[in-house]
PDB file of C-alpha atoms and ligand atoms in Angstrom:
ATOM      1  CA  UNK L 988      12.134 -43.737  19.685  1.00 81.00           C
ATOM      2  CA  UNK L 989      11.736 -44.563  23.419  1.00 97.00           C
ATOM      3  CA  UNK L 990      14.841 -44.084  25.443  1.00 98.00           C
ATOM      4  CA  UNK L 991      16.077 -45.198  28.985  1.00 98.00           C
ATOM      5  CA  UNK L 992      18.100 -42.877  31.224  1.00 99.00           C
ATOM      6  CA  UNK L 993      19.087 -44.747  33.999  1.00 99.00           C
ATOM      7  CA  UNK L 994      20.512 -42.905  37.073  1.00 98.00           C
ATOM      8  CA  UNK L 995      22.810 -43.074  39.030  1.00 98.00           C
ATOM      9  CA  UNK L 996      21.955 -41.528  42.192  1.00 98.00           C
ATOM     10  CA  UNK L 997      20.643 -45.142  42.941  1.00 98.00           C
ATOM     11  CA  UNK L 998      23.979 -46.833  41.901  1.00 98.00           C
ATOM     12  CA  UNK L 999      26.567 -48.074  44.705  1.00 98.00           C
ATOM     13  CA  UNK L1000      29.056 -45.664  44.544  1.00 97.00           C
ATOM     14  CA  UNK L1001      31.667 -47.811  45.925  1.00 98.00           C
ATOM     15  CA  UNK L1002      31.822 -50.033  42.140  1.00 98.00           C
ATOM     16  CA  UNK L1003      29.937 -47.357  39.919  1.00 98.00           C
ATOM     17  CA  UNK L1004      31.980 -47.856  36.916  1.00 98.00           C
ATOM     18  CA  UNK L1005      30.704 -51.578  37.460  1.00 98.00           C
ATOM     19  CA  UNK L1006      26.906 -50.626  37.715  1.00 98.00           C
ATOM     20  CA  UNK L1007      27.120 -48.432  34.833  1.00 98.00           C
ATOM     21  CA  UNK L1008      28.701 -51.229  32.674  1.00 98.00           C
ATOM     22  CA  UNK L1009      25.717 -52.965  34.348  1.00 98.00           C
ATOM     23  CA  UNK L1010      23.085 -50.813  32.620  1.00 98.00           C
ATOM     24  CA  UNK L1011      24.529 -50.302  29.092  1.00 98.00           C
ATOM     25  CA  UNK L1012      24.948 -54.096  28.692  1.00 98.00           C
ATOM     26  CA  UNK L1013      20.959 -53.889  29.463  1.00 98.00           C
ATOM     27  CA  UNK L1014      20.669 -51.588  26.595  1.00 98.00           C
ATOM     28  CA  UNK L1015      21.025 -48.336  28.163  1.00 98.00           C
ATOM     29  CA  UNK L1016      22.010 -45.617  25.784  1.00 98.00           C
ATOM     30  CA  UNK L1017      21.659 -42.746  28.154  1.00 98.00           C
ATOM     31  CA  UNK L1018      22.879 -41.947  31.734  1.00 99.00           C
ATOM     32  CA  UNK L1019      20.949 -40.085  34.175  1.00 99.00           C
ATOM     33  CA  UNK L1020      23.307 -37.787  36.434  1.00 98.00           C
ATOM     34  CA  UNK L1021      21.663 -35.798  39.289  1.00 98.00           C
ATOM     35  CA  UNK L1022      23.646 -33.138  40.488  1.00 98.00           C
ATOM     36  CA  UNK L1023      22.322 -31.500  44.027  1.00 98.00           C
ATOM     37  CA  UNK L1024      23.265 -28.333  45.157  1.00 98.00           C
ATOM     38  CA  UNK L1025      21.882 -28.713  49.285  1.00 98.00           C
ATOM     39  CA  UNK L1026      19.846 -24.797  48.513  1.00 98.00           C
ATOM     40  CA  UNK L1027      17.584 -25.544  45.533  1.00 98.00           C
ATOM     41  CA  UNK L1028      17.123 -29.241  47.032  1.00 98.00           C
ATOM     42  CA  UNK L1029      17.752 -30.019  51.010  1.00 98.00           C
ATOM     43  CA  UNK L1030      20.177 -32.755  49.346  1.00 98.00           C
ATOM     44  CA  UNK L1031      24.087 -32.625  48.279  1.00 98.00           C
ATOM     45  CA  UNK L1032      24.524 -35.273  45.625  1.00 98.00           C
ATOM     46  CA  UNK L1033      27.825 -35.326  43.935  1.00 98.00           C
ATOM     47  CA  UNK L1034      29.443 -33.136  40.939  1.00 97.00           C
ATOM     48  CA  UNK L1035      31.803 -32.525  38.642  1.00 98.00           C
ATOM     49  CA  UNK L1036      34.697 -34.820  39.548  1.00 97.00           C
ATOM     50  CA  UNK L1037      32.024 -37.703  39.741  1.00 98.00           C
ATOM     51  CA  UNK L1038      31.220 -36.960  36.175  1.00 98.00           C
ATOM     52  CA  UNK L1039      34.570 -36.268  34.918  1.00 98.00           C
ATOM     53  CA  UNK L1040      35.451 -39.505  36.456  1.00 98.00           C
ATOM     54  CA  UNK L1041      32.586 -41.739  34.627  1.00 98.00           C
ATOM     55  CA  UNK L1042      33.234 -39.632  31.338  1.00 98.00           C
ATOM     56  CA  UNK L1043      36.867 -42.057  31.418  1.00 98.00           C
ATOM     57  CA  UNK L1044      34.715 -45.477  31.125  1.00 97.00           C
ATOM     58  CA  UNK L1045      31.760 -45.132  28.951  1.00 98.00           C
ATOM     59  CA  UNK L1046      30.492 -43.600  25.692  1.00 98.00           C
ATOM     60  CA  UNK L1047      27.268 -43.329  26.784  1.00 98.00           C
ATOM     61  CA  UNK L1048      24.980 -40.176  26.373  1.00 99.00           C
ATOM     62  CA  UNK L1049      25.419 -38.303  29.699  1.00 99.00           C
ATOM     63  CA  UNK L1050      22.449 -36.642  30.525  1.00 99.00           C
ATOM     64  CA  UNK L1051      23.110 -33.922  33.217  1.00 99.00           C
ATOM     65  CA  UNK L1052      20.148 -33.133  35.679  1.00 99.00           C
ATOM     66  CA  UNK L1053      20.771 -29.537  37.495  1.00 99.00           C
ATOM     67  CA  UNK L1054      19.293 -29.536  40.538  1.00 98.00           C
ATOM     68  CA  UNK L1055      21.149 -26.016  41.972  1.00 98.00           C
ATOM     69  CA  UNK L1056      20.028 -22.830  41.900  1.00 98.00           C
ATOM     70  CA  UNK L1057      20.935 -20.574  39.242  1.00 98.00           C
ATOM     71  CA  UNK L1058      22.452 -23.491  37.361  1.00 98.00           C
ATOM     72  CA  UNK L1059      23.883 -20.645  34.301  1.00 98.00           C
ATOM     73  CA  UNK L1060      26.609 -20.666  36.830  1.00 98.00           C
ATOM     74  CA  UNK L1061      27.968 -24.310  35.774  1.00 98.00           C
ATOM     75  CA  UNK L1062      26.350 -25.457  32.396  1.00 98.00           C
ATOM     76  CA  UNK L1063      29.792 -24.554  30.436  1.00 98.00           C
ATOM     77  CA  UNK L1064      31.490 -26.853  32.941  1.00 98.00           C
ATOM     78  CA  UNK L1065      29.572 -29.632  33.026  1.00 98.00           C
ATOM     79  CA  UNK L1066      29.221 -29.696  28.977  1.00 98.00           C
ATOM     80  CA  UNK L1067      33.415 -29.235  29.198  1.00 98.00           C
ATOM     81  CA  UNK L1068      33.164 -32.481  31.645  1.00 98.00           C
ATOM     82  CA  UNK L1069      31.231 -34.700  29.119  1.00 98.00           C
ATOM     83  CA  UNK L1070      27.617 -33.519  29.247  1.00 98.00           C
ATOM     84  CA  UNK L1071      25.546 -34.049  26.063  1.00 99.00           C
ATOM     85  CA  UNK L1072      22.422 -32.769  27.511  1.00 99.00           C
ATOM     86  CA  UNK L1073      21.514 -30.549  30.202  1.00 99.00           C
ATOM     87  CA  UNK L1074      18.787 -30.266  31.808  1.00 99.00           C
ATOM     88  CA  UNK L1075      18.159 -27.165  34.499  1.00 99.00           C
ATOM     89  CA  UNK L1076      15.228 -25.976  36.293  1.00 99.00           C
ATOM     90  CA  UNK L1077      12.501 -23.551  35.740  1.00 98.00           C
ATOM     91  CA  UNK L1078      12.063 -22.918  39.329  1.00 98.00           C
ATOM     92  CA  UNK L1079      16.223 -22.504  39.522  1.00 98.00           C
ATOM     93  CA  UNK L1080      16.579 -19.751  36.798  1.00 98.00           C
ATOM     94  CA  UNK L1081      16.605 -16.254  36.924  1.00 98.00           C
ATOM     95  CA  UNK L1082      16.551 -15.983  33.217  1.00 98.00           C
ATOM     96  CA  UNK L1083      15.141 -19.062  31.924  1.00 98.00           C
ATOM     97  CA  UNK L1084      16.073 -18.253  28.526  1.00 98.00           C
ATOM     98  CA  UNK L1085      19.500 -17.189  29.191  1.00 98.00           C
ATOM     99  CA  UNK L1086      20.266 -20.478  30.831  1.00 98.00           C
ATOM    100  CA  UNK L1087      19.102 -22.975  28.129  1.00 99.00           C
ATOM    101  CA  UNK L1088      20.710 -20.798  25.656  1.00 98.00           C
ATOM    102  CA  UNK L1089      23.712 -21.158  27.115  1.00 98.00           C
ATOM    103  CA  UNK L1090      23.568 -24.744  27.460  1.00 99.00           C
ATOM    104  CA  UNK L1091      23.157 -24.975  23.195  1.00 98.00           C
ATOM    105  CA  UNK L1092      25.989 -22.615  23.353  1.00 98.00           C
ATOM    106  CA  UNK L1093      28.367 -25.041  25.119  1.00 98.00           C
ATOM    107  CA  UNK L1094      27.344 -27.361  22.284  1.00 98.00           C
ATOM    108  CA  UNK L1095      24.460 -29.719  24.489  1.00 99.00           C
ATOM    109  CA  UNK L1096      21.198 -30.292  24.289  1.00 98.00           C
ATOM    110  CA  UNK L1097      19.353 -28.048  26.651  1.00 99.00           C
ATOM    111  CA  UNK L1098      16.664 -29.773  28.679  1.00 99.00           C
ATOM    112  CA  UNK L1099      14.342 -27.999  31.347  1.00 99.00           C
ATOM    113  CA  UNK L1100      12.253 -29.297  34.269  1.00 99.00           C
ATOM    114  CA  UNK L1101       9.436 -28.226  35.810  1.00 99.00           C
ATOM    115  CA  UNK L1102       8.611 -29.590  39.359  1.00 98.00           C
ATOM    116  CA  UNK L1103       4.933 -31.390  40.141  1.00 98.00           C
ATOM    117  CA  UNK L1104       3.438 -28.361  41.719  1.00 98.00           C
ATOM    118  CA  UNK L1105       4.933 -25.781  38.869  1.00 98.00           C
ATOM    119  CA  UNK L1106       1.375 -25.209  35.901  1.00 98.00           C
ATOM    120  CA  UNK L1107       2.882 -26.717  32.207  1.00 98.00           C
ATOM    121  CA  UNK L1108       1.311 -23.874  31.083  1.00 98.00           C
ATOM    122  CA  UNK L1109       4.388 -22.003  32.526  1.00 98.00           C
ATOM    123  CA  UNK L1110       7.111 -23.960  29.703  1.00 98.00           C
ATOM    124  CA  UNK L1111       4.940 -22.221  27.222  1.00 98.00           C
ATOM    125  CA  UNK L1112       6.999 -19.141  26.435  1.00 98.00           C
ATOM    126  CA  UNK L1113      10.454 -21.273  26.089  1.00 98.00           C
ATOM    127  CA  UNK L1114       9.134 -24.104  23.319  1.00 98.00           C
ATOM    128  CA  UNK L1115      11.834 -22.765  20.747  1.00 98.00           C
ATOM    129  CA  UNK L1116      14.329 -22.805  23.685  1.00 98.00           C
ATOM    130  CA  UNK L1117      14.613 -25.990  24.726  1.00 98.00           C
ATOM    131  CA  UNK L1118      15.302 -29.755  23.149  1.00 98.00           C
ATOM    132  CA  UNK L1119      13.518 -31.601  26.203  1.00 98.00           C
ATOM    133  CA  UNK L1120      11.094 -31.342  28.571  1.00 98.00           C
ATOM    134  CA  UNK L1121      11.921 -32.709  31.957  1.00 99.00           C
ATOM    135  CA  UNK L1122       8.692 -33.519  33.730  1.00 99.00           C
ATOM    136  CA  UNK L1123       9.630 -34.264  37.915  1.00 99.00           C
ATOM    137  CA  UNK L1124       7.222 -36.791  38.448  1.00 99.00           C
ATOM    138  CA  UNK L1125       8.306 -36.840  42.479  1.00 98.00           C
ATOM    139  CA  UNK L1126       9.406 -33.833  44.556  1.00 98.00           C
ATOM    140  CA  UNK L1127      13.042 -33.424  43.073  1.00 98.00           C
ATOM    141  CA  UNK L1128      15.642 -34.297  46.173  1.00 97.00           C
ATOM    142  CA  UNK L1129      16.064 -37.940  46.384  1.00 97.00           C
ATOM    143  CA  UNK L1130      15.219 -41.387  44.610  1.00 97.00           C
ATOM    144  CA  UNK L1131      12.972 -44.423  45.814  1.00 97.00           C
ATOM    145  CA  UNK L1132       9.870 -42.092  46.061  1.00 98.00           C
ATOM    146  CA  UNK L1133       6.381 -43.026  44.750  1.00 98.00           C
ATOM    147  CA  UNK L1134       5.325 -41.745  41.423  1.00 98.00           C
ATOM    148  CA  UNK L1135       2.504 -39.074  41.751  1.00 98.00           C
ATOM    149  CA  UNK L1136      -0.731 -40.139  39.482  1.00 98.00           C
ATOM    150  CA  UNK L1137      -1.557 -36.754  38.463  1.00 98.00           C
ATOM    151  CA  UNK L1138       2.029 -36.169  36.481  1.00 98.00           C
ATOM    152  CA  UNK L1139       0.403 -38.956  33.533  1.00 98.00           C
ATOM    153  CA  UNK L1140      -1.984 -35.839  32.950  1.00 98.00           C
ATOM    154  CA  UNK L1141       1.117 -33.267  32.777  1.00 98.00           C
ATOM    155  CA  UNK L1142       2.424 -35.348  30.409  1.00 98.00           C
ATOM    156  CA  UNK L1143      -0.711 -35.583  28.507  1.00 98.00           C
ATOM    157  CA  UNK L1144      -0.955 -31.714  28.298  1.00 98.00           C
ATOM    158  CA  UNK L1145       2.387 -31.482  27.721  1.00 98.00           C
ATOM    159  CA  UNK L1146       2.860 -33.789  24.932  1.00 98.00           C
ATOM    160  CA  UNK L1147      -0.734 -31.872  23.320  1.00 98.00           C
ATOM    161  CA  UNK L1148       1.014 -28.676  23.623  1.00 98.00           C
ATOM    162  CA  UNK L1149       3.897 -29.500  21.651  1.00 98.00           C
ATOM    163  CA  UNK L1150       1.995 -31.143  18.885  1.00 98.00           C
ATOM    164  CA  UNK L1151       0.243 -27.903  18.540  1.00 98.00           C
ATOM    165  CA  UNK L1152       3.099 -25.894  18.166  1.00 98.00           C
ATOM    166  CA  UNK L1153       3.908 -27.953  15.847  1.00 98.00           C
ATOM    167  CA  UNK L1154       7.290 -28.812  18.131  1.00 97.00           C
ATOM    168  CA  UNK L1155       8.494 -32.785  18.436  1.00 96.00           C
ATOM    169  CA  UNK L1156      10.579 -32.300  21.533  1.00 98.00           C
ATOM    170  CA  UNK L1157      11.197 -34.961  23.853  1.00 98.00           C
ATOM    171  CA  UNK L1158       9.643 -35.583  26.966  1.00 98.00           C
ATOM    172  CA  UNK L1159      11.818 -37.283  29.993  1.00 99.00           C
ATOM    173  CA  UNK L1160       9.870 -38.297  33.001  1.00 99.00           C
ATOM    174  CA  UNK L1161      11.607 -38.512  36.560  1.00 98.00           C
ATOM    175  CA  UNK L1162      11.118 -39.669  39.936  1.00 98.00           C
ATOM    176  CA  UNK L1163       9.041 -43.250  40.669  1.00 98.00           C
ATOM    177  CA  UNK L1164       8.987 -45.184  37.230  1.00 98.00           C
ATOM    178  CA  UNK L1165       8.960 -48.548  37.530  1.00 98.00           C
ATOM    179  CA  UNK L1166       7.757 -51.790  35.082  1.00 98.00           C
ATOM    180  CA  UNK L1167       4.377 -51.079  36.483  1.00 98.00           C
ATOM    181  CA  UNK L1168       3.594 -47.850  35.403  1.00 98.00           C
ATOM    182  CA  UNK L1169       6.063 -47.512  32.616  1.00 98.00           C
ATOM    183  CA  UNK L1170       3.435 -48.460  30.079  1.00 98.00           C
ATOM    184  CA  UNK L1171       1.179 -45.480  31.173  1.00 98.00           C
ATOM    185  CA  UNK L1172       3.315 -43.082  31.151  1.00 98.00           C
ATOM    186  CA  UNK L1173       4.885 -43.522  27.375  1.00 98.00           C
ATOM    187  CA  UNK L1174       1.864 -43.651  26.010  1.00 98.00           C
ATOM    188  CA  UNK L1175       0.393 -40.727  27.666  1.00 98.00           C
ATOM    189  CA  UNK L1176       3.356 -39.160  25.501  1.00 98.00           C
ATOM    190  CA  UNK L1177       6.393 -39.500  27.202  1.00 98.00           C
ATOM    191  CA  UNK L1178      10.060 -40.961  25.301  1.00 98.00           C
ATOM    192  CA  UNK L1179      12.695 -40.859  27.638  1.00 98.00           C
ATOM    193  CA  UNK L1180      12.531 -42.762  30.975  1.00 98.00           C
ATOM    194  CA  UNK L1181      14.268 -41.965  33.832  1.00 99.00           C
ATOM    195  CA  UNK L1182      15.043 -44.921  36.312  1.00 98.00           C
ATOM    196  CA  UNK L1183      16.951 -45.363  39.516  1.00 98.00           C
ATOM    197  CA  UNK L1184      16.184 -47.164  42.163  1.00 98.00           C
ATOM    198  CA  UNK L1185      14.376 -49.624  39.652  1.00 98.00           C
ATOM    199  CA  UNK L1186      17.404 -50.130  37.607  1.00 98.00           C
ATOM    200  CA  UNK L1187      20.037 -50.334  40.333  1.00 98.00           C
ATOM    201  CA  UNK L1188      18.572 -52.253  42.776  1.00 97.00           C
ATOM    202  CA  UNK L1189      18.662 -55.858  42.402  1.00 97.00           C
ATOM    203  CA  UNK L1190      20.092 -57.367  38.959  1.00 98.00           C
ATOM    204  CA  UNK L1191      20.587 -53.839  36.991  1.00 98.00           C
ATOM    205  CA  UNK L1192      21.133 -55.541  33.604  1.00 98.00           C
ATOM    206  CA  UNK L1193      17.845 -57.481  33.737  1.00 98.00           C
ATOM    207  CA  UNK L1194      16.667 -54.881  34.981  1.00 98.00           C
ATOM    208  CA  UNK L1195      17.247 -52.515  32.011  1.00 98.00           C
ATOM    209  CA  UNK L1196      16.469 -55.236  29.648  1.00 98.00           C
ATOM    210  CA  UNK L1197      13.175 -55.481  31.092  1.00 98.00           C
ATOM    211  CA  UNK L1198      12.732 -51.589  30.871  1.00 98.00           C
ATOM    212  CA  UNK L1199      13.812 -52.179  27.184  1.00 98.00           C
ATOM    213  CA  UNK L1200      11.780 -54.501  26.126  1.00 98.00           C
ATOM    214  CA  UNK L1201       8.623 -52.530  27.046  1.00 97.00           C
ATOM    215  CA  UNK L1202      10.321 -49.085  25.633  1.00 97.00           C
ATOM    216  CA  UNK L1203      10.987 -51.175  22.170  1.00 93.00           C
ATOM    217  CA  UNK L1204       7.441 -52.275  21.841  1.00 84.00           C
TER     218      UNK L1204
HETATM  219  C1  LIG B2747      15.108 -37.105  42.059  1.00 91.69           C
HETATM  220  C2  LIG B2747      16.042 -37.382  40.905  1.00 91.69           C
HETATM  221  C3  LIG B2747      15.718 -38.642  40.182  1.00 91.69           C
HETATM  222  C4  LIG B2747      15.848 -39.893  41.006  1.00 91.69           C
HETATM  223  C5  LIG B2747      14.940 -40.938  40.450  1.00 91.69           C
HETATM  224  O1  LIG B2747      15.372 -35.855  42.570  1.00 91.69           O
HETATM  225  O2  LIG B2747      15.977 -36.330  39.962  1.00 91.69           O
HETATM  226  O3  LIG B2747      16.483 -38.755  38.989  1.00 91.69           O
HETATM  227  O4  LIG B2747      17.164 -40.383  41.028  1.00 91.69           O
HETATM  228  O5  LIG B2747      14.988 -42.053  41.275  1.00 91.69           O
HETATM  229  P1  LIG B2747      13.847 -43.143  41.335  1.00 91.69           P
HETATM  230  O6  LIG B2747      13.735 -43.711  39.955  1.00 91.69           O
HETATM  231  O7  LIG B2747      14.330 -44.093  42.337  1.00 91.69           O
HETATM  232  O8  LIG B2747      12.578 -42.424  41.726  1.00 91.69           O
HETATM  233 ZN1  LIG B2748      16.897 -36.574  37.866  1.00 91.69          ZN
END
């Protein structure tokens, strides 16, 4: 089952309820929510109020991306403000396990990310941890970048790696999808897309229908 996160990081902020209706009446199940800390990434994003805020107008699955270092600090908050996965950062931890456990603990899915330059050999250890693999398929820090080529072959490995544990997880892919590489990069093994500037630029429900039709196939 192929899923689309669209994020919001590319929405207009001035009518976001309005783009998010946008991309759930495109099919959207899931919604992407970067959160920035300006230390682990040069950028400041937005936090909790945003998602407290959005949490009022839609039942969609809100799927929290931590980009702040040691994120253990706020994963009980953000599952308290409507998270229902969370996904934090290798590179971010100081106890990788600690964090993702307490993610499950605050009753979410717990998701972590590895950047382009960090080995997937290094997720290895934390298989039985996590419920999703977040593979950064851009430097994490700000949308509308191009996808790099070599993350289809991270996804490959990655994807080979859990089928030999014997572990279906999924596998989200961020940064740069768009219709014309979404094809390769679900079947080198990945299930959940993450979309911004692709979904909310231009017509954002065609958009995500388009994005769905290819995910359904
Ligand atoms: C990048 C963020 C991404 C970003 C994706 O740091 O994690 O979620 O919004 O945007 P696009 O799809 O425009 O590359
Ligand atoms: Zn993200």
């Amino acid at each position: 089952m192929n899923i689309l996160s669209p994020s919001i990081l590319a929405a207009d902020f001035c009518h976001l309820e309005q783009d998010i209706k946008a991309a759930e009446a495109g099919g959207a199940k899931w919604l992407h929510i970067d959160v920035m800390d300006g230390m682990f990434v040069p950028a400041i994003s937005f936090g909790m109020c945003v998602q407290e805020s959005i949490r009022k107008c839609t039942d969609m699955f809100f799927d929290t991306h931590l980009m702040i270092k040691d994120p253990i600090r706020y994963t009980e908050e953000f599952a308290r403000l409507g998270s229902n996965g969370i996904t934090v950062h290798l590179e971010a931890c100081e106890d990788v396990r600690k964090a993702l456990a307490s993610i499950r603990a605050a009753g979410c899915r717990a998701g972590l990310s590895i950047n382009p330059k960090t080995p997937v050999e290094s997720i290895r250890p934390y298989i039985d941890d996590f419920d999703m693999i977040l593979l950064m398929s851009v430097e994490p820090g700000s949308g509308g970048q191009e996808y790099i080529p070599e993350s289809t072959e991270r996804i490959r490995q990655v994807r080979k790696m859990l089928n030999e544990a014997g572990a279906e997880k999924d596998i989200e892919v961020d940064g740069g999808v768009r219709l014309s590489n979404l094809e390769e990069i679900i079947t080198a093994g990945a299930n959940v897309i993450v979309a911004g500037s692709a979904i909310f630029k231009g017509d954002i429900t065609s958009n995500a229908k388009a994005f769905m039709q290819i995910l359904g196939r």
